[in-house]
Amino acid sequence: MTADPRRYVLPIADAEPPRHIPYDAKDPDASFAPLEPLRPPPGAPNVVVILLDDLGFGVSSAFGGPVRTPTADRLAEAGLRYTRFHTTALCAPTRAALLTGRNHHSVGMGAVTELATAAPGYSSVRPKSAAAIAEVLRLNGFSTAQFGKCHEVPVWESSPVGPFDAWPTGNGGMEYFYGFLGGETNQYYPSLFQGTTPIEVDRTPEEGYHLTEDLADHAISWVRQQKALAPDKPFFMYFAPGAAHAPHQVPAGWAERYTGEFDDGWDALRERTFARQKELGVVPPDAELTPRPDEIPAWDDMPDELKPVLARQMEVFSGFLEHTDYHVGRLVDTIEELGVLDNTLVFYIVGDNGASGEGTINGSFNEGFVFNGAGHLETPEFLASKIDEFGTPSAYNHYSVGWAHATGAPYQWTKQIASHWGGTRNGTIVHWPAGIHAPAGMRSQFTHVIDVAPTILEVCGLPAPREVHGVQQMPIHGASMAYTFEAPDAAETHDLQYFECFVNRGIYYQGWTAVTRHSTPWLVEPLPALDDDVWELYGPDDWTQTHDLAADMPEKLAELQRLFLIEAVRYQVLPLDDRRIERFNPELAGRPMLIAGNSQRLFPGMGRLPENCVLNLKNKSFAITARVDIPAEGGRGVIIAQGGAFGGWSLYLHRGAAAFCYNLLGLQRFKAYGAEPISSGAHEVRIEFAYDGGGLG
């Protein structure tokens, strides 16, 4: 198919009006071509990209895992399973790469937005030379919408004052957005936006609310409206529910479907999964199961009193994932009922990175403990006391790293560890009956998340634009996967790819991989000098990276190490940055701060302010002064608060008197009260906190 030359420059230029126009509209020469709305090339399919969160290769039943995912199974049985599809090992970088077709450092997303620095590859700012795929499709006549997680907005641009260029409905190219900003949100009490407007949900969890169902409801309503009002107009939908990222929260009954299934632990689960994977054919018959790293305890070495809690963590997580797949199925069913599923190109990507090890060894009832360096407060006794609350609105739970490793079978390691396939290899399904005529089956060519955008463009008959909004575009880095649709044995075209996340790094080239693990997500440990990292080498026939050839083939290893550096320079990976704690501080990281100085004035009605858009009060003395007008019947309620049930503070009136509460991660609440109720009329209420230094803040 020859691309329309007009589509290389977007927006498509307006047609020039005729130079000579008759005076009278009744003149026979006063005829004009009918106006035609912008549409993609004839035959372009609808496109749906489904991206789940924090899932290892070996978790979904579609890839041999223990969690029943009938929607994924159904699409796979009528489509193609990609068994060597890769992500970046971390959520925001994967999403930025997916939505642009460029490597994540090249679009500024070398880490999550909260850790952005001034370095080009880590700024979290997508350059204008890398237009998002949704914007390219919109400017070519598609309807576009996003539902769920958006973790690509620079934190200093996430407030109500914008700018909104980086938001989905800005230059993200989405005509409609319903979802949340940031890496995660409470599934029962989410922080949602419609477009750029913060909204509250319409019911409580007791009344049946859950975020995944809500996102599916909105996606279903949107796609029905598209086909009701513009049936000839293709749509692009990006459905990214944020599940099964922690917190693992799921309505009652779903976790109970897995009662007792994990009582024998993560080592036994991994063995069972590997056997199923071989039966299914998602790994070859000669693949080997990689050993469990020493950093992850054996199930038999875990305390007996903790094992029921650990098993319950995996039951809740499994119910959460099955619940998510069910609501993805509702969306797929709706598209089928509209009669357009056959000509809809569906990517079902089961995870934006490997399974998350961020819950540490014991798992967590409230992952805020982990992120605040207070994991030691969650003792086995504490966790056991909360076993019945896991998955409910009163918990903010995460499972143990042992389950993360098990659900990444047969590969080594987890999320954040970009050096090994356990962090980057995610099962992916492509379904398009009208365009894929080969029998359903496996595709084992090396593919990467940056290949999705060029695949969409090729399938839709669209060129990668040379210019968008007057800005010359950088080349797309990915390679279309469309050549694999009809040719299961075709030679792979994507044969070179670097990986880097928190300085865990690797290089793939024509089947060979050279990798080095620099840091471990759940361990606080002194890190080696970059040049002291130990590299491993794996050969083309080693499907699971089991046999390290570094000592036997030092010249081959050196060749690949040099190739990594070449790619690192080419794609803005340097300077390598292994700082984790320091980068949370914008002053050290060099990213902008919306609020400068040491004071800030807020007004009534300014709700839903992200943490990065208000003063940072952690680990320092502070004072809050509020001007209030107390009614004659007395005052009550919150004046200002930051955080919620799982950590934070609140200044409020209790029985008419001033009160302050500091919530230590839901474990303990410290309260101070004014001596007397405040009388009616205008007053100032003030709280002063004196930080005594040291310890947790």
XYZ file of C-alpha atoms in Angstrom:
697
model
C 0.000 0.000 0.000
C 1.416 3.392 -1.035
C 1.074 5.960 1.724
C -0.778 9.161 0.983
C 1.992 11.786 0.687
C -0.181 14.371 2.440
C -0.004 12.322 5.634
C 3.749 12.740 6.117
C 3.135 16.225 7.536
C 0.527 16.515 10.290
C -1.945 18.094 10.616
C -2.788 17.523 6.977
C -2.755 20.892 5.253
C -6.019 22.498 4.200
C -6.846 22.315 0.511
C -6.120 25.499 -1.399
C -9.324 27.306 -2.466
C -9.818 27.857 -6.193
C -8.184 31.027 -7.521
C -11.267 32.154 -9.475
C -14.695 31.999 -7.840
C -17.917 33.062 -9.661
C -19.928 35.952 -8.299
C -23.243 34.036 -8.264
C -23.642 30.677 -6.526
C -26.138 29.721 -9.266
C -23.426 30.003 -11.897
C -22.646 26.510 -13.309
C -18.986 27.160 -12.637
C -19.744 27.743 -8.961
C -19.510 24.062 -8.057
C -17.213 22.691 -5.435
C -16.187 19.230 -4.391
C -18.305 18.038 -1.457
C -16.783 18.449 1.981
C -15.497 15.158 3.326
C -14.540 14.516 6.950
C -11.001 13.376 7.594
C -10.702 9.614 7.643
C -7.806 7.116 7.651
C -7.065 5.101 4.497
C -9.869 2.689 3.503
C -9.805 -0.558 5.423
C -7.957 0.792 8.442
C -9.073 -1.238 11.487
C -10.042 -0.058 14.908
C -7.193 -0.431 17.389
C -7.423 -1.417 21.062
C -4.303 -1.585 23.237
C -4.904 -3.279 26.598
C -2.019 -2.900 29.037
C -2.142 -4.591 32.430
C 0.247 -3.734 35.252
C 2.995 -5.457 37.275
C 2.538 -8.998 35.936
C 5.147 -11.643 35.331
C 5.297 -13.819 32.224
C 4.096 -16.871 34.148
C 0.951 -15.541 35.825
C -1.841 -15.611 33.216
C -3.410 -18.925 32.201
C -2.837 -17.813 28.601
C 0.896 -18.269 29.269
C 0.719 -21.246 31.606
C 0.146 -19.372 34.841
C -2.105 -20.141 37.818
C -4.523 -17.219 37.406
C -7.534 -17.938 35.242
C -7.818 -15.272 32.536
C -10.554 -16.482 30.172
C -10.569 -13.284 28.119
C -6.854 -13.529 27.428
C -7.306 -17.249 26.676
C -10.155 -16.531 24.261
C -8.225 -13.888 22.332
C -5.118 -16.081 22.239
C -7.011 -19.101 20.946
C -8.217 -17.031 17.980
C -5.062 -14.942 17.640
C -1.320 -14.991 18.183
C 0.702 -15.384 21.392
C 4.022 -13.549 21.379
C 6.367 -15.450 23.655
C 9.392 -13.129 23.348
C 7.746 -9.716 23.769
C 9.614 -7.298 26.022
C 8.998 -4.203 28.134
C 11.411 -1.865 29.946
C 11.075 -3.373 33.476
C 9.251 -0.307 34.853
C 5.800 1.195 34.319
C 6.222 4.813 33.162
C 9.158 3.998 30.859
C 7.196 1.153 29.241
C 4.161 3.377 28.709
C 6.193 6.206 27.211
C 7.875 3.734 24.855
C 4.556 2.100 23.936
C 2.843 5.388 23.157
C 5.650 6.776 20.995
C 7.442 3.825 19.406
C 10.732 5.221 20.737
C 13.101 3.953 23.400
C 12.193 5.222 26.823
C 15.314 7.292 27.486
C 14.924 9.005 24.118
C 11.555 10.318 25.274
C 12.872 11.388 28.681
C 11.447 8.481 30.689
C 14.490 6.648 32.030
C 12.650 6.224 35.355
C 9.233 7.043 36.812
C 8.128 10.671 36.741
C 8.608 11.073 40.501
C 12.351 10.458 40.030
C 12.896 12.793 37.086
C 16.216 14.634 36.861
C 17.641 17.348 34.641
C 19.397 14.787 32.406
C 17.728 14.506 28.965
C 17.085 10.772 29.243
C 15.506 11.101 32.704
C 13.606 14.407 32.562
C 10.116 12.825 32.183
C 9.499 15.396 29.421
C 8.557 13.858 26.074
C 10.228 15.862 23.308
C 7.998 17.373 20.642
C 9.985 15.372 18.100
C 8.342 12.166 19.374
C 4.623 12.583 18.744
C 2.415 10.072 20.538
C 0.774 7.376 18.410
C -2.674 8.573 19.512
C -1.914 12.079 18.222
C -0.723 10.661 14.899
C -3.912 8.593 14.594
C -6.149 11.494 15.639
C -4.593 13.739 13.009
C -5.258 10.989 10.481
C -8.970 10.752 11.308
C -9.280 8.297 14.219
C -11.369 8.793 17.344
C -9.062 8.401 20.347
C -9.575 7.677 24.046
C -7.646 6.499 27.091
C -9.024 4.795 30.182
C -7.062 4.122 33.351
C -3.485 4.799 34.296
C -1.435 7.688 32.942
C 2.007 7.835 34.504
C 3.684 10.083 31.948
C 2.829 13.599 33.155
C 5.803 15.459 34.718
C 4.963 15.855 38.391
C 5.316 19.647 38.337
C 2.671 19.777 35.555
C 0.090 17.624 37.317
C -1.740 20.390 39.185
C -4.903 22.286 38.165
C -2.744 25.073 36.693
C -1.141 22.730 34.147
C 0.283 23.176 31.603
C -1.695 20.298 30.137
C 0.450 19.555 27.088
C 1.719 16.263 28.537
C -1.719 15.083 29.656
C -3.576 12.504 27.548
C -5.993 15.119 26.201
C -3.128 17.460 25.371
C -0.485 16.312 22.964
C -1.044 12.791 24.201
C -3.556 12.785 21.379
C -6.570 11.527 23.322
C -9.902 13.195 22.629
C -11.233 11.655 25.845
C -9.498 10.586 29.058
C -10.984 8.961 32.133
C -8.427 7.717 34.620
C -5.719 8.643 37.087
C -2.247 10.161 37.097
C 0.656 8.478 38.824
C 1.841 4.951 39.368
C -1.114 3.629 41.355
C -4.345 4.571 43.057
C -6.779 3.153 45.587
C -9.144 0.788 43.756
C -12.044 1.729 46.033
C -11.339 5.457 46.454
C -9.404 6.471 43.324
C -8.112 9.922 42.452
C -9.783 10.250 39.055
C -9.763 12.810 36.258
C -12.114 13.280 33.342
C -10.001 15.126 30.845
C -8.109 17.474 33.145
C -10.931 17.889 35.679
C -10.738 15.991 38.980
C -13.908 14.046 39.740
C -15.285 11.928 42.567
C -16.848 8.516 42.099
C -20.586 8.127 42.440
C -20.755 5.354 45.040
C -18.842 3.700 47.861
C -17.251 0.250 47.889
C -20.110 -0.863 50.138
C -22.424 0.165 47.291
C -20.383 -1.880 44.833
C -17.740 0.539 43.556
C -14.442 -0.744 42.157
C -12.162 1.162 39.818
C -11.644 -1.560 37.185
C -15.378 -1.977 36.706
C -15.799 1.795 36.509
C -13.103 2.105 33.833
C -14.716 -0.674 31.812
C -18.123 1.009 32.127
C -16.739 4.262 30.734
C -14.829 2.522 27.954
C -17.974 0.620 26.941
C -20.058 3.803 26.894
C -17.447 5.601 24.808
C -17.079 2.907 22.157
C -20.850 2.513 21.843
C -21.151 6.246 21.278
C -18.443 6.157 18.612
C -20.162 3.469 16.621
C -23.615 4.993 17.107
C -22.626 8.430 15.806
C -19.710 7.780 13.442
C -19.847 4.112 12.423
C -17.439 4.651 9.505
C -14.775 6.260 11.712
C -12.151 3.926 13.216
C -11.272 4.342 16.874
C -8.097 3.968 18.904
C -8.601 2.953 22.531
C -5.875 2.611 25.154
C -7.261 0.641 28.117
C -4.775 0.571 31.013
C -6.660 -0.218 34.229
C -3.668 -0.066 36.598
C -4.376 -3.618 37.790
C -2.771 -5.729 39.093
C -0.423 -3.085 40.494
C -0.620 -2.755 44.263
C -2.727 -2.108 46.204
C -4.181 -5.560 45.524
C -7.826 -4.781 46.230
C -10.721 -6.824 44.866
C -14.435 -7.198 45.686
C -15.504 -10.001 47.982
C -15.718 -13.438 46.440
C -12.993 -13.149 43.823
C -10.088 -14.073 46.084
C -12.097 -16.977 47.486
C -11.984 -18.628 44.051
C -8.347 -19.424 44.863
C -8.722 -20.586 48.461
C -6.084 -23.181 49.263
C -4.448 -23.144 45.825
C -1.187 -21.653 47.049
C -0.792 -23.342 50.424
C 2.233 -25.290 49.195
C 4.128 -22.084 48.437
C 5.947 -20.277 45.693
C 8.557 -22.904 44.864
C 5.923 -25.529 44.138
C 3.885 -22.984 42.165
C 6.861 -22.182 39.987
C 7.427 -25.854 39.156
C 3.740 -26.349 38.254
C 3.709 -23.262 36.078
C 6.822 -24.353 34.200
C 5.275 -27.733 33.435
C 2.116 -26.052 32.086
C 4.184 -23.657 29.981
C 5.878 -26.553 28.249
C 2.535 -28.269 27.641
C 1.121 -25.062 26.205
C 4.183 -24.394 24.070
C 4.938 -20.870 25.317
C 8.451 -22.072 26.131
C 10.309 -24.661 24.030
C 10.690 -28.275 25.187
C 14.383 -27.811 25.994
C 13.912 -24.645 28.066
C 15.245 -24.823 31.633
C 13.727 -23.404 34.787
C 16.097 -20.832 36.256
C 17.047 -21.255 39.926
C 15.584 -19.055 42.627
C 18.068 -16.302 43.583
C 19.636 -16.479 47.031
C 18.075 -13.097 47.840
C 14.605 -14.736 47.818
C 13.993 -17.284 50.608
C 12.683 -20.756 49.921
C 9.064 -21.280 50.915
C 10.146 -23.907 53.433
C 12.381 -21.334 55.123
C 9.553 -18.904 55.810
C 8.090 -18.867 59.355
C 5.167 -21.267 59.698
C 3.015 -18.634 61.385
C 3.455 -16.357 58.362
C 2.604 -18.914 55.669
C -1.211 -18.525 55.912
C -0.779 -14.766 55.422
C 1.542 -15.293 52.461
C -0.882 -17.725 50.843
C -3.727 -15.257 51.379
C -1.674 -12.524 49.663
C -1.461 -14.666 46.527
C -5.155 -15.590 46.678
C -6.103 -11.908 46.800
C -3.709 -11.011 43.993
C -5.056 -13.839 41.811
C -8.647 -12.789 42.385
C -7.665 -9.219 41.522
C -6.161 -10.294 38.187
C -9.079 -12.566 37.271
C -11.486 -9.750 38.142
C -9.515 -7.444 35.828
C -9.580 -9.938 32.967
C -13.349 -10.309 33.457
C -13.903 -6.589 32.936
C -11.569 -6.566 29.932
C -13.890 -9.295 28.663
C -16.912 -7.030 29.065
C -15.192 -4.485 26.832
C -14.277 -7.125 24.241
C -17.855 -8.457 24.305
C -19.204 -4.963 23.653
C -16.933 -4.483 20.643
C -18.124 -7.850 19.353
C -21.785 -6.933 19.918
C -21.194 -3.797 17.859
C -20.085 -6.058 15.006
C -16.556 -4.672 14.747
C -14.368 -7.078 16.740
C -13.177 -8.927 13.643
C -11.758 -5.730 12.198
C -10.294 -4.474 15.458
C -6.567 -4.929 16.008
C -6.278 -5.877 19.683
C -3.017 -5.911 21.609
C -3.471 -7.578 25.007
C -0.171 -6.949 26.836
C -0.137 -8.891 30.100
C 2.027 -6.554 32.142
C 4.010 -3.362 31.659
C 6.989 -5.012 33.379
C 7.711 -8.122 35.378
C 5.914 -8.955 38.605
C 6.580 -6.508 41.425
C 9.058 -7.391 44.163
C 8.343 -4.099 45.922
C 6.344 -5.859 48.649
C 9.620 -7.202 50.109
C 10.073 -10.661 51.608
C 7.030 -10.740 53.906
C 4.625 -8.783 51.769
C 2.808 -5.785 53.148
C -0.591 -4.882 54.551
C 0.070 -1.258 53.606
C 2.835 -0.724 51.059
C 3.323 2.761 52.472
C 5.464 1.071 55.126
C 7.876 -0.073 52.419
C 8.022 3.258 50.592
C 8.712 5.085 53.851
C 11.485 2.746 54.959
C 9.342 1.403 57.786
C 8.856 -2.165 56.654
C 10.234 -3.468 59.954
C 7.059 -2.222 61.676
C 5.019 -4.847 59.825
C 5.925 -7.807 61.977
C 4.620 -11.324 61.221
C 2.293 -10.911 64.198
C 0.915 -7.670 62.770
C 0.411 -9.208 59.325
C -1.308 -12.259 60.810
C -3.697 -10.012 62.717
C -4.781 -8.428 59.421
C -5.227 -11.586 57.332
C -9.001 -11.172 56.913
C -8.650 -7.578 55.718
C -6.307 -8.174 52.770
C -7.960 -6.993 49.555
C -10.639 -4.958 51.335
C -11.054 -1.166 51.546
C -9.247 -1.203 54.892
C -6.021 -2.588 53.360
C -3.434 -1.264 50.909
C -1.686 -4.571 50.447
C 1.119 -6.011 48.338
C 2.303 -9.604 48.077
C 5.708 -11.068 48.921
C 8.583 -11.012 46.461
C 8.462 -14.820 46.535
C 5.163 -14.710 44.633
C 6.543 -12.121 42.224
C 9.438 -14.401 41.359
C 7.157 -17.432 41.038
C 4.776 -15.678 38.657
C 7.713 -14.649 36.474
C 8.467 -18.304 35.720
C 10.570 -19.543 34.055
C 12.743 -16.415 34.142
C 15.063 -14.810 36.685
C 14.215 -11.762 38.817
C 11.349 -9.250 38.793
C 10.192 -5.739 37.947
C 12.950 -3.057 37.967
C 15.559 -5.643 36.995
C 15.924 -4.850 33.298
C 18.971 -7.062 32.999
C 16.985 -10.322 33.058
C 13.848 -11.581 31.340
C 11.956 -11.806 34.634
C 11.855 -8.014 34.595
C 11.140 -7.457 30.909
C 9.483 -10.440 29.200
C 5.681 -10.148 29.183
C 3.178 -12.408 27.493
C 1.375 -10.549 24.697
C -1.592 -11.470 22.491
C -2.507 -9.991 19.107
C -6.045 -10.589 17.812
C -7.300 -9.369 14.410
C -9.384 -11.945 12.510
C -9.945 -9.707 9.484
C -6.230 -9.111 9.013
C -4.490 -12.220 10.331
C -5.360 -15.213 8.210
C -2.761 -17.638 9.537
C -3.968 -20.171 12.111
C -3.794 -19.137 15.729
C -0.463 -19.993 17.289
C 2.814 -18.862 18.794
C 5.209 -16.204 17.564
C 8.719 -16.410 18.974
C 10.463 -13.552 17.150
C 12.094 -11.022 19.477
C 9.680 -8.100 19.874
C 9.569 -5.066 22.139
C 6.998 -2.560 23.335
C 8.411 0.052 20.909
C 7.218 -2.226 18.086
C 3.523 -1.635 18.817
C 3.304 1.886 17.334
C 4.949 1.030 13.980
C 2.758 -2.084 13.759
C -0.360 0.055 14.144
C 0.846 2.482 11.476
C 1.623 -0.277 8.989
C -1.675 -2.074 9.548
C -3.599 1.209 9.123
C -1.721 2.133 5.942
C -0.244 5.244 7.553
C 3.296 6.545 7.275
C 5.359 7.571 10.266
C 5.063 11.348 9.924
C 8.148 13.400 9.160
C 6.659 16.483 10.800
C 3.968 16.982 13.464
C 2.759 20.441 14.482
C 5.708 21.972 12.700
C 8.338 19.873 14.500
C 10.563 17.434 12.623
C 10.150 13.948 14.085
C 12.882 11.620 15.283
C 12.766 8.195 13.618
C 10.598 5.537 15.216
C 12.921 3.100 16.966
C 10.675 0.052 16.877
C 10.038 -2.359 14.023
C 6.574 -3.409 12.861
C 5.460 -6.846 14.015
C 3.080 -7.223 11.073
C 5.524 -9.406 9.137
C 4.983 -12.126 11.769
C 1.208 -12.237 11.308
C 1.277 -14.675 8.391
C 4.793 -16.043 8.830
C 5.461 -17.806 12.142
C 8.987 -18.750 11.094
C 10.044 -15.440 9.540
C 13.448 -14.141 10.581
C 13.129 -11.482 13.274
C 13.636 -7.884 12.215
C 14.150 -6.446 15.710
C 17.521 -7.993 16.519
C 19.194 -5.281 18.625
C 17.786 -3.823 21.851
C 19.302 -2.306 24.976
C 17.708 -2.454 28.444
C 18.295 -0.198 31.478
C 16.427 0.500 34.694
C 18.041 1.706 37.952
C 21.371 0.762 36.294
C 20.287 -2.856 35.910
C 21.203 -3.133 32.256
C 21.559 -5.447 29.320
C 21.871 -5.759 25.571
C 20.207 -8.179 23.156
C 21.813 -8.796 19.779
C 20.897 -11.567 17.353
C 19.987 -13.989 20.111
C 22.865 -13.168 22.478
C 22.353 -11.271 25.719
C 24.896 -9.602 27.970
C 23.461 -8.394 31.272
C 24.410 -7.056 34.673
C 22.261 -6.621 37.772
C 23.334 -3.549 39.729
C 20.578 -3.192 42.341
C 17.751 -5.190 43.912
C 14.329 -3.513 44.388
C 13.543 -4.788 47.865
C 17.007 -4.449 49.401
C 18.634 -1.341 50.822
C 22.278 -2.123 50.233
C 25.532 -0.365 49.367
C 25.789 -0.388 45.590
C 29.006 -1.284 43.772
C 30.837 1.133 41.537
C 29.443 0.949 38.013
C 32.635 -0.561 36.638
C 32.580 -3.245 39.330
C 29.266 -4.694 38.185
C 29.541 -8.341 37.184
C 28.305 -9.073 33.654
C 26.756 -12.321 32.485
C 26.574 -13.727 28.952
C 23.852 -15.970 27.537
C 23.774 -17.676 24.172
C 21.068 -17.767 21.476
C 19.878 -21.256 22.452
C 19.488 -20.357 26.137
C 15.791 -19.409 26.213
C 15.684 -18.594 29.926
C 19.174 -17.148 30.562
C 20.280 -20.128 32.611
C 23.899 -20.838 31.583
C 26.312 -17.944 32.058
C 29.040 -18.100 29.394
C 30.955 -14.998 30.523
C 33.966 -16.905 31.815
C 34.124 -19.096 28.700
C 33.636 -16.353 26.087
C 35.174 -13.100 27.393
C 35.675 -11.691 23.890
C 31.995 -12.126 23.027
C 31.028 -10.508 26.321
C 33.338 -7.532 25.650
C 31.806 -7.131 22.179
C 28.303 -6.899 23.635
C 29.398 -4.586 26.446
C 30.769 -2.177 23.847
C 27.524 -2.484 21.916
C 25.573 -1.554 25.050
C 27.632 1.620 25.427
C 27.095 2.529 21.777
C 23.329 2.151 22.198
C 23.413 3.948 25.550
C 25.009 6.995 23.938
C 22.684 6.821 20.945
C 19.491 6.750 23.036
C 20.411 9.084 25.958
C 20.844 6.386 28.600
C 23.925 8.132 30.008
C 24.700 9.255 32.615
C 23.811 6.059 34.475
C 22.029 7.037 37.684
C 21.587 4.593 40.562
C 20.337 7.169 43.074
C 16.932 6.217 44.428
C 16.286 8.200 47.618
C 18.098 11.345 46.454
C 16.065 11.636 43.262
C 12.855 12.020 45.240
C 14.199 15.438 46.278
C 13.663 17.838 43.352
C 16.396 20.155 44.594
C 18.950 17.360 44.277
C 17.468 15.909 41.109
C 17.268 19.232 39.263
C 13.632 19.039 38.192
C 11.301 22.036 38.532
C 9.230 22.615 41.639
C 5.815 24.197 41.262
C 6.052 25.784 44.700
C 9.263 27.575 45.681
C 10.157 28.987 49.063
C 8.819 27.949 52.443
C 5.216 29.204 52.424
C 2.088 28.583 50.406
C -1.392 30.035 50.477
C -4.389 27.841 49.680
C -8.074 28.693 49.283
C -11.351 26.845 49.871
C -12.263 24.392 47.139
C -8.683 23.614 46.107
C -9.082 19.854 46.442
C -7.124 17.055 44.778
C -3.732 18.713 44.839
C -0.938 16.239 44.046
C 1.841 15.914 46.600
C 4.407 17.405 44.243
C 2.327 20.577 43.889
C 2.296 21.590 47.567
C 5.014 22.315 50.087
C 7.039 19.327 51.220
C 6.497 19.078 54.976
C 8.278 15.773 55.567
C 11.150 15.690 58.072
C 10.982 19.369 58.988
C 9.247 21.751 61.344
C 6.176 23.485 59.953
C 3.145 25.550 60.887
C -0.310 25.752 59.336
C -2.581 28.734 59.883
C -6.192 28.622 58.704
C -8.702 31.453 58.655
C -12.140 30.042 59.450
C -15.616 31.420 59.929
C -17.418 29.375 62.583
C -21.239 29.241 62.319
C -23.468 29.901 65.281
C -24.133 26.193 65.858
C -20.381 25.458 66.084
C -17.767 24.122 63.734
C -16.976 20.574 62.643
C -15.052 18.763 59.925
C -11.749 18.945 58.086
C -9.981 22.243 57.409
C -7.018 20.835 55.482
C -5.585 17.337 55.132
C -2.867 15.514 53.258
C -3.055 11.761 52.705
C -5.811 9.520 54.000
C -6.555 6.246 55.730
C -3.121 4.762 55.029
C -0.931 7.667 56.110
C -0.942 11.448 56.392
C -2.244 14.224 58.588
C -5.369 16.321 59.109
C -6.209 19.649 60.759
C -9.884 19.615 61.705
C -12.510 20.606 64.255
C -13.675 17.973 66.723
C -16.686 18.810 68.855
C -16.035 22.409 67.945
C -12.424 22.394 69.124
C -9.302 22.488 66.979
C -7.700 19.078 66.458
C -4.723 17.624 64.624
C -4.111 13.996 63.718
C -0.929 12.427 62.355
C -1.625 8.993 60.870
C 1.443 6.731 60.953
C 0.647 4.476 57.991
C -2.630 3.341 59.529
C -0.698 1.638 62.345
C -1.029 4.392 64.929
C -2.731 7.791 65.075
C -1.307 10.650 67.141
C -3.847 13.343 68.057
C -3.736 16.754 69.717
C -6.833 18.724 70.754
C -7.569 22.319 71.602
C -8.825 22.875 75.130
C -12.110 24.627 74.273
C -14.596 24.762 71.371
C -14.042 27.718 69.093
C -16.778 30.331 69.346
C -18.767 31.525 66.356
C -17.327 34.151 64.051
C -13.973 34.681 62.310
C -10.906 33.019 63.821
C -7.444 31.768 62.997
C -6.620 28.145 63.766
C -2.927 27.301 63.933
C -0.942 24.115 64.375
C 2.808 24.167 64.960
C 4.948 21.061 64.597
C 8.531 21.016 65.898
C 10.662 18.353 64.254
C 13.186 16.887 66.671
C 15.306 15.262 63.954
C 16.458 11.728 63.395
C 14.499 8.568 62.749
C 11.434 8.258 60.580
C 9.691 11.480 59.600
